[in-house]
């Protein structure tokens, strides 16, 4: 990849961060991981071609042009949080992904598909995702790890926080969060 292509990709990822809260590559990889999908299945659920999904993930394309696809992305993000919280089983998730695939946009999840519990308090996974999104909006994972490495000798707990939330997997960050609640 030449310098112009690298610059265009960096610009596309920055636009994605502004539009979607993070680069689509990171968002889609998390959905793939959380929902047990592969890229082809994710593309199918979203209503995108596999090459289009790949271009969005790699930063060759910046924007999802179809508003219904954007809504499906949001629905899958909600669903992945519910799966991670244990609110929705893998079997139910498969059924709901099929409903999402068939949807023209709009909510197909039941009222239980909220990011808060019955008392209105955000779920642990939602809190963790907000922390991750904030950290990832200010720096790339490599930069966060570099910062953590420089902090480790004098501030090991802060370094661990940066590594876990800034560059780690959501499941690990949820476990970290729960372990540090008193």
XYZ file of N, CA and C in Angstrom:
546
model
N 0.854 -1.178 0.000
C 0.000 0.000 0.000
C 0.898 1.239 0.000
N 0.651 2.135 -0.938
C 1.473 3.336 -1.020
C 0.983 4.387 -0.027
N 1.716 5.485 0.053
C 1.413 6.530 1.038
C 0.031 7.135 0.820
N -0.352 7.330 -0.430
C -1.670 7.907 -0.716
C -2.784 6.961 -0.265
N -2.602 5.647 -0.498
C -3.601 4.675 -0.063
C -3.680 4.622 1.459
N -2.515 4.674 2.110
C -2.487 4.664 3.577
C -3.203 5.890 4.129
N -2.979 7.045 3.511
C -3.621 8.268 3.959
C -5.140 8.186 3.762
N -5.567 7.658 2.615
C -6.997 7.512 2.335
C -7.651 6.550 3.331
N -6.964 5.463 3.657
C -7.481 4.498 4.620
C -7.579 5.125 6.007
N -6.550 5.853 6.409
C -6.569 6.527 7.718
C -7.714 7.540 7.766
N -7.927 8.271 6.690
C -9.010 9.256 6.628
C -10.364 8.545 6.732
N -10.517 7.422 6.022
C -11.774 6.671 6.068
C -12.043 6.152 7.477
N -11.026 5.652 8.135
C -11.208 5.129 9.504
C -11.555 6.253 10.469
N -10.988 7.432 10.270
C -11.317 8.572 11.123
C -12.773 8.997 10.896
N -13.204 8.999 9.651
C -14.612 9.306 9.364
C -15.522 8.258 10.012
N -15.143 6.984 9.915
C -15.931 5.930 10.549
C -16.005 6.146 12.060
N -14.900 6.539 12.670
C -14.876 6.802 14.113
C -15.878 7.912 14.439
N -15.920 8.951 13.616
C -16.850 10.058 13.837
C -18.295 9.636 13.621
N -18.563 8.839 12.584
C -19.925 8.446 12.246
C -20.468 7.321 13.102
N -19.611 6.335 13.404
C -20.087 5.116 14.057
C -19.496 4.890 15.451
N -18.645 5.800 15.917
C -18.068 5.677 17.249
C -16.739 4.952 17.284
N -16.421 4.229 16.233
C -15.152 3.516 16.120
C -15.007 3.060 14.675
N -13.797 2.693 14.264
C -13.635 2.166 12.898
C -14.489 0.910 12.724
N -15.070 0.766 11.553
C -15.965 -0.375 11.307
C -15.238 -1.712 11.391
N -13.952 -1.746 11.090
C -13.206 -2.997 11.232
C -13.275 -3.513 12.657
N -13.065 -2.626 13.639
C -13.113 -3.019 15.051
C -14.538 -3.405 15.454
N -15.505 -2.623 15.015
C -16.899 -2.894 15.354
C -17.337 -4.236 14.782
N -17.043 -4.476 13.493
C -17.457 -5.727 12.863
C -16.719 -6.925 13.452
N -15.429 -6.770 13.783
C -14.693 -7.888 14.402
C -15.309 -8.248 15.752
N -15.740 -7.236 16.504
C -16.369 -7.497 17.794
C -17.699 -8.234 17.595
N -18.492 -7.816 16.614
C -19.755 -8.514 16.343
C -19.499 -9.962 15.936
N -18.505 -10.165 15.087
C -18.149 -11.513 14.649
C -17.776 -12.374 15.850
N -16.966 -11.813 16.728
C -16.511 -12.535 17.915
C -17.666 -12.795 18.882
N -18.410 -11.745 19.217
C -19.474 -11.857 20.217
C -20.616 -12.761 19.768
N -20.929 -12.731 18.471
C -22.086 -13.477 17.974
C -21.710 -14.791 17.295
N -20.423 -15.120 17.275
C -19.978 -16.387 16.707
C -20.207 -16.481 15.205
N -19.967 -15.389 14.511
C -20.173 -15.345 13.067
C -18.849 -15.409 12.331
N -18.929 -15.557 11.011
C -17.771 -15.296 10.161
C -18.145 -14.094 9.299
N -17.195 -13.594 8.511
C -17.457 -12.385 7.738
C -18.606 -12.580 6.754
N -18.663 -13.738 6.102
C -19.714 -13.974 5.117
C -21.091 -13.958 5.779
N -21.208 -14.585 6.940
C -22.496 -14.614 7.657
C -22.871 -13.211 8.128
N -21.897 -12.448 8.654
C -22.178 -11.076 9.071
C -22.661 -10.256 7.878
N -21.992 -10.385 6.756
C -22.403 -9.654 5.549
C -23.839 -10.005 5.192
N -24.178 -11.295 5.265
C -25.535 -11.733 4.945
C -26.576 -11.151 5.882
N -26.286 -11.158 7.183
C -27.231 -10.607 8.158
C -27.414 -9.108 7.926
N -26.324 -8.417 7.623
C -26.407 -6.972 7.418
C -27.042 -6.600 6.083
N -26.994 -7.516 5.117
C -27.500 -7.201 3.794
C -26.460 -6.529 2.920
N -25.209 -6.846 3.175
C -24.084 -6.334 2.386
C -23.454 -7.489 1.616
N -22.773 -7.170 0.532
C -21.976 -8.193 -0.131
C -20.716 -8.416 0.704
N -20.136 -9.602 0.597
C -18.893 -9.879 1.328
C -17.783 -8.905 0.928
N -17.616 -8.573 -0.371
C -16.579 -7.595 -0.731
C -16.827 -6.214 -0.117
N -18.105 -5.789 -0.057
C -18.412 -4.485 0.550
C -18.054 -4.495 2.034
N -18.413 -5.575 2.733
C -18.067 -5.675 4.151
C -16.556 -5.591 4.317
N -15.835 -6.303 3.496
C -14.372 -6.291 3.555
C -13.819 -4.882 3.322
N -14.383 -4.169 2.360
C -13.926 -2.810 2.076
C -14.212 -1.871 3.242
N -15.348 -2.033 3.882
C -15.668 -1.216 5.057
C -14.733 -1.543 6.212
N -14.455 -2.829 6.406
C -13.576 -3.245 7.505
C -12.148 -2.754 7.314
N -11.683 -2.761 6.071
C -10.291 -2.388 5.796
C -10.093 -0.886 5.650
N -11.196 -0.134 5.607
C -11.074 1.305 5.435
C -10.971 1.737 3.979
N -11.186 0.803 3.042
C -11.203 1.186 1.634
C -12.463 1.978 1.305
N -13.519 1.732 2.063
C -14.757 2.508 1.987
C -15.038 3.023 3.382
N -15.561 4.248 3.459
C -15.779 4.851 4.768
C -17.202 4.663 5.276
N -18.184 4.792 4.399
C -19.559 4.931 4.863
C -20.456 3.801 4.385
N -21.375 3.418 5.263
C -22.445 2.505 4.905
C -23.531 3.381 4.286
N -23.817 3.156 3.017
C -24.737 4.017 2.309
C -26.207 3.740 2.571
N -26.548 2.539 2.990
C -27.941 2.140 3.159
C -28.352 2.309 4.627
N -29.324 3.184 4.907
C -29.745 3.397 6.301
C -30.267 2.129 6.974
N -30.888 1.223 6.214
C -31.371 -0.027 6.806
C -30.201 -0.877 7.298
N -29.079 -0.852 6.566
C -27.895 -1.598 6.997
C -27.340 -0.987 8.294
N -27.322 0.334 8.372
C -26.857 1.004 9.596
C -27.727 0.582 10.771
N -29.045 0.519 10.563
C -29.939 0.079 11.639
C -29.679 -1.377 12.016
N -29.386 -2.214 11.035
C -29.067 -3.619 11.344
C -27.781 -3.715 12.160
N -26.804 -2.872 11.845
C -25.569 -2.844 12.635
C -25.906 -2.508 14.090
N -26.738 -1.501 14.281
C -27.117 -1.101 15.638
C -27.862 -2.219 16.358
N -28.748 -2.901 15.643
C -29.485 -4.015 16.246
C -28.537 -5.153 16.634
N -27.555 -5.431 15.779
C -26.580 -6.484 16.107
C -25.719 -6.077 17.298
N -25.394 -4.796 17.418
C -24.635 -4.342 18.581
C -25.442 -4.582 19.857
N -26.725 -4.244 19.833
C -27.583 -4.504 20.988
C -27.626 -5.992 21.302
N -27.820 -6.787 20.262
C -27.928 -8.233 20.441
C -26.632 -8.806 21.017
N -25.490 -8.356 20.546
C -24.221 -8.889 21.061
C -24.067 -8.572 22.542
N -24.536 -7.412 22.968
C -24.503 -7.077 24.393
C -25.383 -7.994 25.207
N -26.553 -8.326 24.668
C -27.472 -9.223 25.369
C -26.913 -10.640 25.459
N -26.236 -11.069 24.414
C -25.618 -12.405 24.430
C -24.509 -12.432 25.485
N -23.689 -11.392 25.500
C -22.584 -11.347 26.470
C -23.090 -11.264 27.903
N -24.205 -10.578 28.119
C -24.787 -10.474 29.462
C -25.492 -11.750 29.887
N -25.721 -12.654 28.929
C -26.443 -13.876 29.236
C -27.959 -13.697 29.190
N -28.413 -12.515 28.767
C -29.847 -12.251 28.662
C -30.462 -13.046 27.525
N -29.686 -13.262 26.458
C -30.154 -13.982 25.280
C -29.227 -15.173 25.050
N -29.821 -16.349 24.831
C -29.023 -17.557 24.571
C -28.511 -17.549 23.137
N -27.570 -18.428 22.840
C -27.027 -18.542 21.485
C -28.131 -18.902 20.500
N -29.024 -19.801 20.903
C -30.136 -20.189 20.036
C -31.063 -19.022 19.746
N -31.389 -18.259 20.792
C -32.236 -17.081 20.594
C -31.524 -16.047 19.713
N -30.219 -15.915 19.891
C -29.449 -14.952 19.103
C -29.504 -15.315 17.622
N -29.397 -16.604 17.324
C -29.469 -17.045 15.923
C -30.827 -16.686 15.327
N -31.877 -16.922 16.092
C -33.223 -16.584 15.633
C -33.363 -15.073 15.424
N -32.863 -14.291 16.356
C -32.964 -12.835 16.252
C -32.109 -12.292 15.102
N -30.956 -12.927 14.853
C -30.135 -12.485 13.715
C -30.888 -12.694 12.406
N -31.641 -13.784 12.331
C -32.442 -14.022 11.126
C -33.528 -12.955 11.002
N -34.150 -12.565 12.119
C -35.140 -11.485 12.094
C -34.491 -10.168 11.656
N -33.300 -9.913 12.161
C -32.573 -8.699 11.782
C -32.257 -8.729 10.290
N -31.822 -9.888 9.796
C -31.492 -10.023 8.369
C -32.705 -9.695 7.500
N -33.865 -10.145 7.919
C -35.080 -9.928 7.136
C -35.659 -8.529 7.303
N -35.226 -7.810 8.331
C -35.825 -6.502 8.626
C -35.412 -5.452 7.604
N -36.262 -4.469 7.482
C -35.960 -3.320 6.623
C -35.385 -2.187 7.464
N -34.979 -2.496 8.675
C -34.542 -1.475 9.623
C -35.617 -1.346 10.676
N -35.328 -0.634 11.726
C -36.265 -0.525 12.833
C -36.041 -1.668 13.801
N -36.582 -1.555 14.983
C -36.300 -2.527 16.026
C -37.090 -3.807 15.845
N -36.397 -4.931 15.849
C -37.051 -6.238 15.833
C -36.784 -6.965 17.145
N -36.091 -6.299 18.049
C -35.808 -6.914 19.340
C -36.929 -6.563 20.307
N -37.182 -7.444 21.228
C -38.241 -7.191 22.193
C -37.811 -6.096 23.168
N -38.728 -5.689 24.021
C -38.418 -4.650 24.997
C -37.348 -5.082 25.991
N -37.069 -6.376 26.084
C -36.011 -6.828 26.983
C -34.640 -6.502 26.413
N -34.599 -6.108 25.158
C -33.324 -5.825 24.501
C -32.886 -4.398 24.804
N -32.697 -4.137 26.067
C -32.297 -2.803 26.481
C -30.875 -2.837 26.995
N -30.288 -1.658 27.085
C -28.927 -1.573 27.601
C -28.941 -1.194 29.077
N -30.126 -1.253 29.682
C -30.237 -1.000 31.116
C -30.993 -2.151 31.735
N -30.824 -2.325 33.041
C -31.594 -3.354 33.719
C -32.924 -2.763 34.171
N -33.716 -3.522 34.899
C -35.063 -3.083 35.246
C -35.077 -1.830 36.121
N -34.017 -1.561 36.848
C -33.982 -0.355 37.678
C -33.422 0.847 36.922
N -33.155 0.667 35.619
C -32.660 1.783 34.825
C -31.155 1.959 34.876
N -30.452 1.053 35.550
C -28.998 1.138 35.646
C -28.380 0.462 34.421
N -27.400 1.102 33.765
C -26.786 0.471 32.592
C -26.182 -0.885 32.956
N -26.261 -1.837 32.024
C -25.659 -3.140 32.247
C -24.139 -3.004 32.275
N -23.480 -3.961 32.895
C -22.014 -3.948 32.967
C -21.431 -3.896 31.563
N -21.953 -4.714 30.680
C -21.423 -4.744 29.316
C -21.569 -3.381 28.649
N -22.683 -2.696 28.866
C -22.890 -1.375 28.274
C -21.875 -0.376 28.823
N -21.640 -0.412 30.111
C -20.651 0.480 30.723
C -19.265 0.200 30.136
N -18.918 -1.077 30.050
C -17.613 -1.463 29.503
C -17.490 -1.003 28.052
N -18.516 -1.209 27.263
C -18.478 -0.792 25.853
C -18.296 0.724 25.731
N -18.932 1.488 26.625
C -18.781 2.949 26.598
C -17.338 3.341 26.915
N -16.739 2.677 27.904
C -15.338 2.948 28.248
C -14.444 2.605 27.061
N -14.668 1.418 26.476
C -13.867 1.004 25.323
C -14.009 1.994 24.169
N -15.215 2.386 23.887
C -15.468 3.305 22.781
C -14.777 4.643 23.013
N -14.843 5.135 24.233
C -14.187 6.402 24.548
C -12.676 6.297 24.369
N -12.075 5.269 24.922
C -10.633 5.092 24.771
C -10.246 4.941 23.307
N -11.014 4.153 22.577
C -10.687 3.886 21.175
C -10.981 5.081 20.277
N -11.744 6.032 20.779
C -12.006 7.234 19.990
C -10.852 8.229 20.075
N -10.013 8.080 21.091
C -8.892 9.016 21.233
C -7.557 8.440 20.780
N -7.470 7.121 20.652
C -6.198 6.523 20.237
C -6.415 5.128 19.671
N -5.517 4.728 18.796
C -5.535 3.375 18.237
C -5.010 2.393 19.282
N -5.357 1.121 19.114
C -4.951 0.095 20.078
C -3.433 0.075 20.283
N -2.679 0.183 19.207
C -1.216 0.172 19.328
C -0.700 1.322 20.175
N -1.291 2.498 20.012
C -0.891 3.663 20.811
C -1.266 3.478 22.274
N -2.426 2.875 22.513
C -2.862 2.632 23.892
C -1.923 1.643 24.570
N -1.532 0.593 23.854
C -0.592 -0.385 24.418
C 0.756 0.276 24.695
N 1.206 1.112 23.776
C 2.468 1.829 23.975
C 2.399 2.717 25.218
N 1.281 3.410 25.388
C 1.093 4.249 26.578
C 1.071 3.389 27.843
N 0.389 2.257 27.767
C 0.329 1.346 28.918
C 1.720 0.838 29.279
N 2.516 0.488 28.270
C 3.880 0.014 28.527
C 4.723 1.083 29.227
N 4.525 2.336 28.821
C 5.321 3.401 29.449
C 4.849 3.681 30.882
N 3.574 3.432 31.168
C 3.038 3.637 32.514
C 3.296 2.454 33.455
N 3.498 1.286 32.902
C 3.562 0.055 33.698
C 4.538 0.108 34.874
N 5.768 0.630 34.695
C 6.692 0.619 35.833
C 6.212 1.436 37.035
N 5.595 2.574 36.784
C 5.193 3.437 37.900
C 3.718 3.313 38.269
N 2.878 2.913 37.317
C 1.437 2.825 37.549
C 0.875 1.549 36.913
N 1.198 0.381 37.484
C 0.796 -0.884 36.856
C -0.723 -1.074 36.731
N -1.485 -0.589 37.713
C -2.938 -0.749 37.639
C -3.528 0.072 36.496
N -3.033 1.283 36.321
C -3.503 2.131 35.228
C -3.102 1.535 33.872
N -1.894 0.987 33.814
C -1.437 0.333 32.584
C -2.347 -0.849 32.243
N -2.690 -1.637 33.254
C -3.581 -2.776 33.031
C -4.945 -2.299 32.526
N -5.468 -1.238 33.121
C -6.743 -0.675 32.692
C -6.692 -0.292 31.213
N -5.642 0.411 30.819
C -5.503 0.818 29.420
C -5.445 -0.386 28.487
N -4.660 -1.392 28.868
C -4.545 -2.579 28.022
C -5.879 -3.311 27.881
N -6.551 -3.515 29.020
C -7.783 -4.302 29.022
C -8.906 -3.578 28.281
N -9.099 -2.292 28.597
C -10.228 -1.570 28.000
C -9.884 -0.939 26.652
N -8.647 -0.554 26.468
C -8.271 0.137 25.242
C -7.901 -0.767 24.096
N -7.433 -1.971 24.416
C -6.974 -2.851 23.346
C -7.421 -4.295 23.519
N -8.115 -4.591 24.607
C -8.509 -5.967 24.877
C -9.891 -6.307 24.363
N -10.277 -7.546 24.607
C -11.593 -8.035 24.192
C -12.642 -7.599 25.212
N -13.845 -7.416 24.743
C -14.923 -6.956 25.620
C -15.151 -7.926 26.773
N -15.114 -9.219 26.507
C -15.343 -10.200 27.571
C -14.303 -10.052 28.681
N -13.050 -9.805 28.306
C -11.995 -9.614 29.311
C -12.220 -8.326 30.101
N -12.683 -7.281 29.403
C -12.947 -6.014 30.082
C -14.129 -6.152 31.043
N -15.156 -6.911 30.653
C -16.293 -7.148 31.546
C -15.811 -7.885 32.799
N -14.979 -8.898 32.617
C -14.447 -9.653 33.763
C -13.620 -8.742 34.665
N -12.806 -7.882 34.070
C -11.986 -6.928 34.830
C -12.885 -5.987 35.625
N -13.895 -5.454 34.972
C -14.823 -4.531 35.611
C -15.486 -5.200 36.811
N -15.991 -6.398 36.602
C -16.682 -7.116 37.680
C -15.733 -7.448 38.816
N -14.483 -7.768 38.509
C -13.516 -8.109 39.555
C -13.131 -6.903 40.392
N -13.295 -5.705 39.829
C -12.888 -4.488 40.540
C -14.052 -3.715 41.145
N -15.227 -4.308 41.169
C -16.368 -3.678 41.835
C -16.355 -4.094 43.305
N -16.656 -3.158 44.163
C -16.669 -3.527 45.583
C -17.980 -3.214 46.233
